[in-house]
């Protein structure tokens, strides 16, 4: 029963486990969300989704599932909420009501009617604020005289069943969304958490006294120092179509700057060659040799590249391939990149283009190989993944 | 017994559903939402509505999971033993019961509120998994096992400062209190101030929602601030006409101190109002 929904949720990347699914089944068994799709929606969300960042995905999955079943084959719809509707009905109706229902053509007739209404409603969807009619003697009217007063959707108060999951109220909370001013805070929180990790240990007086008293002998305790240890070298691709994203990212790290022990940032154009820039104007005079970076910053610095990794393959592989490689260097960008990989212990690449488009550019694949597959999308979730690895 | 909101607490249908499902299926209910949207109050109101004793465990950054079970005051015992106090013989004198133990020990089903769980360190929730699942724990010092007489209703709040571990989340039901829409907020105002003049309430709400829209505010005022602000307006007999200008960027609301707490936000509003006045003159 309803197992299709479970699968749809998984394909929409809502992390649901069997345990939670069984919780939902148990709640349905207890007559929660009885015959009310809207309540069912909320019950499913409360039992299956544990993070508001996944609400948007959940809503889309829910819509896809219910639209899907309604569209493909109306009889499928009967299979899904029907099992559950049917059971609930049988339990709820008095004998007298059941007899009346029989007179009206029985439960099957009613469910068929239900599906028809649903179809009609879909056609009028544009302006429709009601899913199933709530009026007078309709079998679906909430307070109607029909013994089958089946409550589907709004109970008068202007609530709309379908609308609940079509509103996408939680889009801005999705950790998978682009870094925008709206989810900036979320991303910042993740970054700060990262900055605070990896602290050294300090002597813990209270714990030592406690442990010593317990054991009746000296037992020295340590605790993680409150102080930050992480050092970051940020390298930003500037001067292309991704500038807006890069700026957001720069602002993000800027906002978290105080939390890091050190945060240094430089700019490059498309790919890394013999030099980088100190500021985003890309002026000749403001350059610093890449070899100096390697000398100046030790292997502990976490290196974070930010860029779309989209360019012609020769810009990576050929000597003089980079349009901005004025250094007259004898080496291709690739060689410089490998040098960075060899020098620093942790290197990641954050990419503002959505992950599902990465496969389309050759250069993206090449860079992913160069960076040992540590390329992550520039989203709050991507940032979490990246920092999790960096902090290891 | 079902939770259906209370006279003092406005619960949306979704929230009621979440609470009742969590109670029926005996799952901890995790509540998140903007500050001041009634997360903490919810647990209190559930206790009130179900006539259940409430135990509140406030979590701080230094709180450890075992403190919810019990604490063994080894230092006092060591001191007593040096002073030759006979109490030393019985270790139970030095065991201090935590909130979980207190809730387990109630004859009636209790409500246990674990407030602001995200303040504690990352491992904290994981350290409670076993106790929350089995509703029992072991006291090493005395060798006894403490079991819940009645499984308490557990409400957990978080302000999202830290992520909670998956294993912990899988055991909870979850509800996110969305910021109330206008009709809901109107109802909340009505439960707090039943006799409030409707034009005053309406204007105050207009202003409040406008204020939340002012860009770059460090802290948007929330339900609790609105309630405090109305209290001041009522106490000072501020007439609705004093709230004629609904745009907070043009005129700072009277008694704004209850709504805007951040010094920077106050300055922002003052600047906006100043610019507006100057534009009006020029
Ligand atoms: N639904 C509601 N019904 C009635 N009063 C409410 C409601 N929501 C909020 N309030 C008012 O807001 C005040 C603050 O609520 P509460 O302290 O529970 O918020 P909170 O979400 O726990 O905030 P924080 O995240 O800051 O701890 C309450 O004391 C009450 O006056
Ligand atoms: Mg609170």
XYZ file of C-alpha atoms and ligand atoms in Angstrom:
706
model
C 0.000 0.000 0.000
C 1.230 3.444 -0.907
C 4.636 2.012 -1.540
C 4.872 4.038 -4.741
C 4.996 7.163 -2.629
C 7.943 5.793 -0.734
C 9.816 5.224 -3.972
C 8.870 8.625 -5.324
C 10.221 10.232 -2.183
C 13.482 8.413 -2.583
C 13.861 9.450 -6.201
C 13.263 13.021 -5.104
C 16.099 12.573 -2.633
C 14.005 12.860 0.488
C 15.959 10.679 2.896
C 13.300 8.335 4.257
C 14.087 5.061 5.885
C 11.930 2.026 6.350
C 11.672 2.748 10.037
C 9.943 6.041 9.348
C 7.784 4.494 6.700
C 6.517 1.972 9.226
C 5.766 4.811 11.605
C 3.555 6.356 8.967
C 1.800 3.048 8.384
C 1.255 2.664 12.109
C -0.236 6.139 12.311
C -2.596 5.386 9.431
C -3.647 2.230 11.186
C -4.595 4.339 14.117
C -6.909 6.389 11.936
C -4.801 9.475 11.818
C -5.422 11.487 8.685
C -8.596 9.656 8.107
C -9.883 10.196 4.574
C -8.396 13.623 4.286
C -5.601 13.977 1.742
C -4.442 17.192 3.313
C -4.086 15.624 6.694
C -2.438 12.688 5.073
C 0.066 15.070 3.546
C 0.861 16.579 6.929
C 1.005 13.264 8.704
C 3.368 11.888 6.093
C 5.557 14.934 6.452
C 5.652 14.823 10.216
C 6.612 11.143 10.258
C 8.904 10.952 7.227
C 10.738 14.257 6.976
C 13.042 15.372 9.754
C 14.437 18.545 8.322
C 12.659 21.595 6.940
C 15.301 21.761 4.242
C 13.683 18.699 2.715
C 10.135 20.059 2.848
C 10.348 21.471 -0.641
C 11.549 18.188 -2.095
C 8.883 16.406 -0.154
C 6.189 18.667 -1.567
C 7.403 18.128 -5.082
C 7.568 14.392 -4.589
C 4.110 14.351 -3.100
C 2.718 16.405 -5.958
C 4.474 14.257 -8.543
C 3.160 11.135 -6.946
C -0.422 12.226 -6.647
C -0.463 13.995 -9.999
C 1.134 10.956 -11.491
C -1.383 8.499 -10.159
C -4.247 10.766 -11.063
C -2.921 11.336 -14.555
C -1.705 7.974 -15.696
C -4.611 5.869 -14.691
C -7.421 6.868 -12.408
C -7.768 3.301 -11.199
C -4.311 3.586 -9.727
C -5.550 6.331 -7.522
C -8.109 3.927 -6.234
C -5.330 1.582 -5.313
C -3.477 4.120 -3.314
C -5.569 6.094 -0.982
C -8.333 3.627 -1.664
C -7.033 0.792 0.455
C -6.729 3.203 3.183
C -9.997 4.980 2.459
C -11.846 1.728 2.124
C -10.626 0.386 5.407
C -11.324 3.576 7.200
C -14.802 3.747 5.785
C -15.710 0.252 6.739
C -14.643 0.920 10.257
C -16.291 4.270 10.543
C -19.707 3.690 9.090
C -22.543 2.453 11.221
C -24.582 -0.477 9.945
C -27.368 1.871 9.063
C -25.063 4.074 7.068
C -23.634 1.098 5.298
C -27.093 0.087 4.241
C -27.744 3.550 2.905
C -24.468 3.473 1.097
C -25.491 0.243 -0.519
C -28.623 1.948 -1.750
C -26.504 4.634 -3.368
C -24.496 2.076 -5.293
C -21.977 0.927 -2.754
C -18.457 1.894 -1.903
C -17.091 1.207 -5.369
C -19.526 3.623 -6.869
C -18.530 6.210 -4.372
C -14.839 5.835 -4.993
C -15.412 6.016 -8.701
C -17.329 9.211 -8.169
C -14.482 10.484 -6.071
C -12.014 9.926 -8.869
C -14.283 11.625 -11.361
C -14.472 14.675 -9.189
C -10.778 14.654 -8.843
C -10.354 14.637 -12.607
C -12.819 17.466 -13.042
C -11.098 19.419 -10.392
C -7.800 19.029 -12.141
C -9.270 20.514 -15.279
C -10.549 23.513 -13.430
C -7.417 23.668 -11.446
C -6.414 27.205 -12.384
C -8.875 29.118 -10.307
C -10.069 26.293 -8.154
C -9.691 26.775 -4.474
C -11.473 23.551 -3.682
C -10.443 20.112 -4.556
C -13.653 18.246 -4.161
C -16.941 20.037 -3.878
C -17.985 20.716 -0.380
C -21.529 21.719 -1.144
C -24.902 20.528 0.050
C -25.863 17.036 -0.869
C -22.817 16.034 -2.799
C -21.460 12.790 -1.447
C -18.252 14.661 -0.905
C -19.687 17.586 0.926
C -18.146 18.013 4.307
C -21.351 18.549 6.178
C -23.792 17.334 3.603
C -26.903 15.275 4.131
C -25.487 12.398 2.193
C -24.509 9.592 4.534
C -21.275 9.412 2.675
C -20.295 12.909 3.703
C -16.758 12.137 2.853
C -14.416 14.828 3.931
C -11.950 15.448 1.214
C -10.063 18.645 1.266
C -11.321 21.865 2.664
C -13.806 22.005 5.385
C -15.067 25.389 4.369
C -12.248 27.485 5.706
C -10.731 28.091 2.310
C -7.985 25.540 2.753
C -7.128 23.841 -0.454
C -5.827 20.320 -0.433
C -3.805 20.297 -3.588
C -2.481 23.723 -2.915
C -0.728 22.783 0.287
C 1.948 20.914 -1.543
C 1.899 23.149 -4.575
C 2.790 26.293 -2.714
C 6.447 25.504 -2.294
C 6.722 27.561 0.851
C 9.939 25.907 1.821
C 11.886 26.352 -1.354
C 14.276 28.821 0.242
C 15.074 26.349 3.000
C 16.253 23.617 0.659
C 19.898 22.907 1.298
C 20.243 21.976 -2.328
C 19.281 25.374 -3.672
C 21.837 27.788 -5.091
C 23.603 30.009 -2.641
C 21.322 32.990 -2.570
C 20.923 35.787 -0.085
C 18.004 33.777 1.296
C 19.884 30.675 2.248
C 23.091 32.541 2.907
C 22.620 32.248 6.645
C 22.209 28.522 6.443
C 25.414 28.207 4.484
C 27.196 30.534 6.856
C 26.212 28.449 9.827
C 27.685 25.387 8.189
C 30.851 27.205 7.401
C 31.211 28.448 10.962
C 30.753 24.994 12.282
C 33.535 23.881 9.999
C 35.738 26.707 11.222
C 35.285 25.685 14.832
C 36.158 22.091 14.310
C 39.603 20.728 14.500
C 40.526 22.671 17.589
C 43.372 21.560 19.792
C 42.851 20.252 23.325
C 43.209 22.219 26.509
C 43.409 21.280 30.156
C 39.988 20.834 31.755
C 40.184 21.723 35.426
C 36.627 20.762 36.420
C 36.731 17.417 34.730
C 40.090 16.710 36.285
C 38.830 17.450 39.804
C 35.753 15.343 39.193
C 37.655 12.396 37.785
C 40.288 12.638 40.468
C 37.687 12.575 43.219
C 35.903 9.653 41.629
C 38.994 7.562 41.206
C 40.690 8.917 44.328
C 43.807 9.503 42.306
C 45.037 12.130 39.937
C 43.325 11.816 36.570
C 44.054 14.656 34.190
C 41.360 15.553 31.635
C 41.457 17.555 28.445
C 38.753 19.139 26.367
C 38.686 20.649 22.874
C 39.895 24.204 22.889
C 37.244 26.799 22.069
C 39.674 28.402 19.765
C 39.759 27.939 15.998
C 42.456 26.140 14.152
C 41.355 26.013 10.562
C 43.246 27.891 7.876
C 41.758 28.422 4.449
C 43.145 29.407 1.105
C 40.298 30.490 -1.130
C 40.836 30.689 -4.884
C 38.034 32.298 -6.844
C 37.386 32.215 -10.562
C 36.429 35.707 -11.571
C 35.615 37.495 -14.791
C 33.103 35.087 -16.268
C 29.408 34.367 -16.323
C 29.554 32.983 -12.809
C 30.629 36.228 -11.179
C 27.448 36.619 -9.171
C 27.808 33.210 -7.609
C 31.452 33.787 -6.918
C 30.634 37.070 -5.217
C 28.109 35.380 -2.956
C 30.668 32.768 -2.076
C 33.293 35.370 -1.379
C 30.873 37.263 0.853
C 30.083 34.027 2.613
C 33.655 33.288 3.504
C 34.168 36.951 4.320
C 31.347 36.773 6.844
C 32.887 33.730 8.484
C 36.372 35.174 8.399
C 36.619 35.852 12.093
C 35.994 32.202 12.813
C 38.964 30.944 10.870
C 42.457 31.089 12.149
C 43.523 32.409 8.754
C 41.572 33.079 5.603
C 43.457 34.136 2.480
C 41.887 34.662 -0.883
C 43.115 35.094 -4.428
C 41.573 35.187 -7.853
C 42.168 33.357 -11.091
C 40.547 33.366 -14.474
C 39.127 30.038 -15.659
C 42.009 27.925 -14.456
C 45.162 28.114 -12.424
C 48.444 29.006 -14.113
C 51.755 30.472 -13.078
C 50.192 33.380 -11.189
C 47.043 34.492 -9.396
C 45.603 37.905 -8.536
C 45.274 39.615 -5.235
C 42.065 41.352 -6.115
C 39.260 40.875 -8.519
C 40.247 43.603 -10.956
C 42.699 41.159 -12.550
C 45.253 43.914 -13.053
C 48.749 42.903 -14.087
C 50.419 44.690 -11.236
C 48.447 42.860 -8.595
C 49.676 39.421 -9.445
C 51.488 36.972 -7.282
C 53.322 33.906 -8.525
C 51.613 30.593 -7.868
C 54.956 29.239 -6.733
C 54.922 31.925 -4.031
C 51.584 30.636 -2.796
C 53.132 27.234 -2.382
C 56.020 28.691 -0.471
C 53.995 31.001 1.698
C 51.186 28.697 2.799
C 51.938 25.377 4.372
C 50.282 22.051 3.710
C 47.741 22.559 6.520
C 45.873 25.223 4.598
C 42.602 23.893 3.245
C 42.440 24.944 -0.382
C 39.046 25.803 -1.811
C 38.683 26.549 -5.507
C 35.446 28.167 -6.612
C 34.620 28.166 -10.299
C 32.413 26.655 -12.976
C 35.189 24.434 -14.339
C 33.925 25.081 -17.852
C 36.558 25.891 -20.489
C 38.176 24.461 -23.545
C 40.185 21.349 -22.684
C 43.379 22.878 -24.069
C 43.188 25.595 -21.432
C 44.045 22.845 -19.005
C 46.364 20.672 -20.986
C 48.376 22.964 -23.285
C 51.266 25.256 -22.631
C 50.032 28.807 -23.034
C 46.475 27.541 -23.152
C 45.175 30.059 -20.666
C 44.215 33.390 -22.152
C 45.413 35.119 -19.050
C 48.595 33.218 -18.598
C 50.915 36.110 -19.251
C 53.684 34.610 -17.260
C 55.143 33.109 -20.405
C 55.196 29.930 -18.417
C 56.511 26.774 -19.930
C 53.874 24.646 -18.339
C 50.190 23.971 -18.820
C 47.629 24.776 -16.118
C 47.387 21.105 -15.347
C 50.957 21.049 -14.094
C 50.255 23.922 -11.736
C 47.140 22.258 -10.474
C 48.982 19.032 -9.762
C 51.593 20.966 -7.873
C 48.894 22.439 -5.654
C 47.409 19.015 -5.102
C 50.800 17.671 -4.110
C 51.619 20.512 -1.746
C 48.366 20.869 0.198
C 46.781 18.071 2.122
C 43.180 19.001 1.392
C 41.867 20.581 -1.796
C 38.271 20.915 -2.959
C 36.545 22.588 -5.871
C 33.146 24.246 -5.365
C 31.105 24.595 -8.518
C 28.128 26.965 -8.894
C 26.711 24.989 -11.832
C 24.229 22.325 -10.754
C 25.709 18.885 -10.333
C 23.515 17.311 -12.982
C 25.158 19.453 -15.656
C 28.694 18.536 -14.828
C 28.726 15.594 -17.166
C 28.286 17.827 -20.194
C 31.649 19.548 -20.151
C 34.873 17.816 -20.892
C 36.871 20.238 -18.772
C 34.662 19.489 -15.796
C 35.515 15.813 -15.976
C 39.187 16.593 -16.319
C 39.188 18.871 -13.310
C 37.219 16.427 -11.245
C 39.899 13.873 -11.922
C 42.617 16.338 -11.037
C 40.960 17.188 -7.738
C 40.415 13.518 -6.862
C 36.663 13.827 -7.326
C 36.401 16.403 -4.560
C 34.198 18.718 -6.542
C 31.013 19.841 -4.785
C 28.084 22.011 -5.841
C 28.025 25.520 -4.420
C 24.928 24.989 -2.272
C 24.543 24.709 1.489
C 24.516 20.913 1.184
C 27.484 20.909 -1.144
C 29.313 23.129 1.267
C 28.594 20.738 4.107
C 29.903 17.807 2.118
C 32.998 19.710 1.137
C 33.782 20.976 4.620
C 33.134 17.568 6.106
C 35.867 16.182 3.950
C 38.159 19.122 4.538
C 37.797 18.758 8.289
C 38.602 15.053 8.326
C -6.796 11.975 25.321
C -6.185 14.369 22.486
C -4.319 17.639 22.369
C -6.477 20.290 20.824
C -4.710 23.542 21.672
C -5.651 25.453 24.801
C -7.300 28.684 25.678
C -3.910 30.313 25.778
C -2.224 28.559 22.914
C -3.208 28.623 19.274
C -2.188 25.430 17.532
C -2.631 24.926 13.787
C -4.213 21.700 12.611
C -0.876 20.430 11.406
C 0.680 21.016 14.781
C -2.155 19.253 16.576
C -1.847 16.340 14.197
C 1.882 16.094 14.826
C 1.437 16.242 18.594
C -1.303 13.648 18.662
C 0.480 11.286 16.314
C 3.656 11.542 18.392
C 1.728 10.834 21.573
C -0.180 7.905 20.111
C 2.887 6.282 18.596
C 5.127 7.156 21.534
C 7.729 9.015 19.572
C 9.627 12.076 20.738
C 8.381 15.157 18.904
C 11.074 17.462 17.565
C 9.934 21.059 17.145
C 11.794 23.689 15.174
C 10.885 27.171 13.981
C 11.882 30.826 14.208
C 12.619 32.095 17.720
C 9.539 33.180 19.618
C 7.026 31.089 17.680
C 5.878 29.108 20.685
C 8.142 26.063 20.656
C 8.835 26.045 24.371
C 5.332 27.096 25.243
C 3.939 24.144 23.307
C 5.277 21.589 25.771
C 3.878 23.566 28.672
C 0.501 23.715 27.023
C 0.474 20.016 26.200
C 1.104 19.307 29.873
C -1.655 21.685 30.849
C -4.152 20.312 28.352
C -3.504 16.697 29.306
C -3.186 17.487 32.981
C 0.259 15.949 33.069
C 3.233 16.962 35.210
C 5.877 18.845 33.235
C 9.639 18.405 33.558
C 11.782 20.867 31.684
C 15.392 20.194 30.899
C 17.101 23.336 29.605
C 20.106 22.440 27.568
C 23.261 24.551 27.605
C 26.496 24.209 25.694
C 28.008 22.412 28.663
C 25.108 20.040 29.310
C 25.972 16.359 29.096
C 23.493 13.586 28.394
C 24.188 11.773 31.647
C 23.098 14.826 33.626
C 19.562 14.117 32.485
C 19.790 10.712 34.111
C 21.668 11.450 37.319
C 24.830 12.994 38.675
C 27.131 11.441 41.176
C 28.588 14.081 43.464
C 31.936 12.475 44.095
C 33.506 15.635 45.451
C 31.012 15.918 48.332
C 31.470 12.300 49.129
C 35.214 12.672 49.271
C 34.831 15.673 51.545
C 32.318 13.903 53.807
C 34.588 10.941 54.130
C 37.421 13.162 55.288
C 35.088 14.751 57.833
C 33.964 11.327 58.990
C 30.339 11.928 58.048
C 28.372 8.632 58.371
C 26.324 9.465 55.274
C 29.344 8.429 53.268
C 28.478 4.786 53.687
C 25.474 5.068 51.438
C 26.344 6.129 47.938
C 22.717 6.997 47.232
C 23.091 10.176 49.253
C 25.366 11.474 46.559
C 23.232 10.614 43.555
C 21.274 13.548 42.219
C 18.373 12.698 39.977
C 18.210 14.309 36.543
C 15.128 15.415 34.634
C 14.741 12.148 32.796
C 14.748 10.204 36.020
C 12.228 12.593 37.550
C 9.924 12.157 34.565
C 10.369 8.370 34.627
C 9.464 8.357 38.266
C 6.055 10.009 37.888
C 3.064 7.784 38.526
C 1.106 9.702 35.931
C 2.313 10.089 32.377
C 4.529 13.176 32.389
C 5.627 15.606 29.705
C 9.379 15.921 29.366
C 10.616 19.002 27.534
C 14.196 18.913 26.307
C 14.555 22.570 25.426
C 17.098 23.808 22.880
C 18.842 20.524 22.284
C 20.974 22.145 19.597
C 22.895 24.052 22.261
C 24.655 20.932 23.475
C 27.581 19.343 21.740
C 27.162 17.178 18.679
C 27.222 13.858 20.494
C 24.564 14.783 23.015
C 21.513 13.461 21.134
C 23.260 10.197 20.310
C 24.080 9.687 23.950
C 20.365 9.655 24.746
C 19.235 7.206 22.067
C 19.172 4.182 24.268
C 17.332 5.893 27.125
C 14.726 7.346 24.785
C 14.188 4.034 23.024
C 14.064 1.761 26.013
C 12.854 4.278 28.579
C 15.268 2.885 31.117
C 18.848 3.307 32.265
C 21.320 1.816 34.662
C 22.812 3.474 37.743
C 26.310 2.095 38.047
C 27.012 3.371 41.528
C 24.038 1.557 43.064
C 23.485 -1.184 40.525
C 19.832 -0.351 40.088
C 17.921 -0.001 36.837
C 15.520 2.890 36.534
C 12.498 2.275 34.328
C 9.760 4.705 33.328
C 6.588 3.906 35.218
C 4.688 5.602 32.427
C 6.349 6.444 29.153
C 6.566 10.256 29.198
C 5.552 12.425 26.265
C 8.789 13.884 24.994
C 8.990 17.249 23.281
C 12.335 18.449 21.994
C 13.002 21.929 20.651
C 15.831 23.127 18.460
C 16.842 26.475 17.022
C 18.951 24.859 14.355
C 22.303 25.904 15.700
C 23.630 22.468 15.092
C 22.596 19.620 12.927
C 21.169 16.651 14.790
C 22.438 13.146 14.072
C 20.416 10.990 11.676
C 20.009 8.113 14.085
C 18.397 10.478 16.517
C 16.166 12.085 13.911
C 14.868 8.748 12.676
C 13.347 8.162 16.085
C 11.491 11.465 16.245
C 8.440 12.912 14.620
C 9.145 16.367 13.359
C 7.192 19.577 13.091
C 8.416 22.908 11.842
C 6.366 25.792 13.219
C 6.036 28.061 10.215
C 5.783 31.729 11.048
C 2.046 32.319 11.618
C 0.055 33.884 8.814
C -2.108 36.852 9.581
C -5.304 35.071 10.595
C -3.357 32.769 12.900
C -1.499 35.657 14.434
C -4.792 37.459 14.902
C -6.028 34.454 16.844
C -2.889 34.433 18.965
C -3.409 38.109 19.741
C -7.009 37.386 20.653
C -6.119 34.658 23.115
C -3.655 36.960 24.838
C -5.819 40.093 24.820
C -9.431 39.006 24.426
C -10.854 42.503 24.802
C -8.433 44.330 22.543
C -9.951 46.984 20.274
C -10.041 45.492 16.803
C -8.805 48.594 15.023
C -5.789 48.778 17.313
C -5.028 45.103 16.805
C -5.439 45.414 13.052
C -3.114 48.395 12.789
C -0.572 46.838 15.090
C -0.563 43.721 12.936
C -0.184 45.790 9.763
C 2.799 47.498 11.240
C 4.257 44.324 12.597
C 4.136 42.539 9.251
C 5.578 45.581 7.482
C 8.379 45.667 9.983
C 9.220 42.048 9.291
C 9.609 43.001 5.644
C 12.213 45.716 6.257
C 15.282 44.386 4.505
C 18.528 43.872 6.365
C 17.026 43.607 9.847
C 19.303 41.532 12.004
C 16.421 40.059 13.943
C 12.890 40.063 12.643
C 10.398 40.558 15.443
C 8.403 37.431 16.116
C 5.227 36.381 17.899
C 6.642 36.858 21.369
C 7.768 40.417 20.551
C 4.375 41.252 19.107
C 2.684 40.078 22.277
C 5.044 42.142 24.450
C 4.585 45.189 22.278
C 0.801 44.983 22.426
C 1.009 44.731 26.182
C 2.905 48.023 26.297
C 0.529 49.689 23.829
C -2.403 48.645 25.968
C -0.757 49.672 29.227
C 0.045 53.112 27.821
C -3.409 53.483 26.288
C -1.903 54.143 22.892
C -4.814 54.822 20.509
C -5.069 53.150 17.124
C -4.639 56.546 15.522
C -1.061 56.667 16.794
C -0.349 53.742 14.511
C -1.685 55.519 11.446
C 1.570 55.244 9.517
C 2.003 51.583 8.806
C 5.322 51.773 7.027
C 8.026 51.489 9.704
C 10.529 52.984 7.275
C 8.635 56.257 7.463
C 7.931 56.473 11.142
C 9.313 54.310 13.905
C 6.492 52.520 15.748
C 5.692 53.815 19.226
C 7.329 51.828 22.038
C 9.422 50.058 19.413
C 11.838 48.835 22.078
C 9.658 45.786 22.612
C 9.791 44.897 18.923
C 13.343 45.734 17.975
C 16.044 44.539 20.284
C 19.204 44.926 18.267
C 20.902 48.280 18.575
C 21.831 48.072 14.894
C 18.225 47.498 13.892
C 17.119 50.521 15.883
C 19.720 52.605 14.131
C 18.635 51.254 10.776
C 15.043 52.308 11.409
C 16.077 55.700 12.697
C 18.125 56.263 9.599
C 15.256 55.217 7.332
C 12.834 57.490 9.142
C 15.289 60.356 9.011
C 15.838 59.936 5.297
C 12.139 59.816 4.776
C 11.544 63.041 6.704
C 14.282 64.802 4.833
C 12.909 63.623 1.502
C 9.517 64.927 2.573
C 10.913 68.363 3.269
C 13.142 68.666 0.240
N 0.760 29.765 19.094
C 0.840 30.623 20.112
N -0.229 30.852 20.912
C -0.140 31.726 21.927
N 0.958 32.421 22.240
C 2.058 32.255 21.486
C 2.055 31.339 20.396
N 3.274 31.366 19.823
C 4.023 32.239 20.516
N 3.302 32.792 21.528
C 3.795 33.827 22.454
O 5.189 33.945 22.245
C 5.902 33.702 23.459
C 7.198 33.020 23.158
O 7.019 31.657 22.950
P 8.164 30.605 23.252
O 9.069 31.074 24.310
O 7.523 29.286 23.415
O 8.959 30.661 21.873
P 10.146 29.732 21.392
O 9.772 29.301 20.020
O 10.463 28.695 22.381
O 11.304 30.793 21.265
P 12.880 30.584 21.402
O 13.309 29.945 20.119
O 13.373 31.986 21.510
O 13.113 29.738 22.607
C 4.957 32.909 24.318
O 5.189 33.119 25.662
C 3.599 33.457 23.912
O 3.330 34.650 24.601
Mg 12.165 28.401 23.610
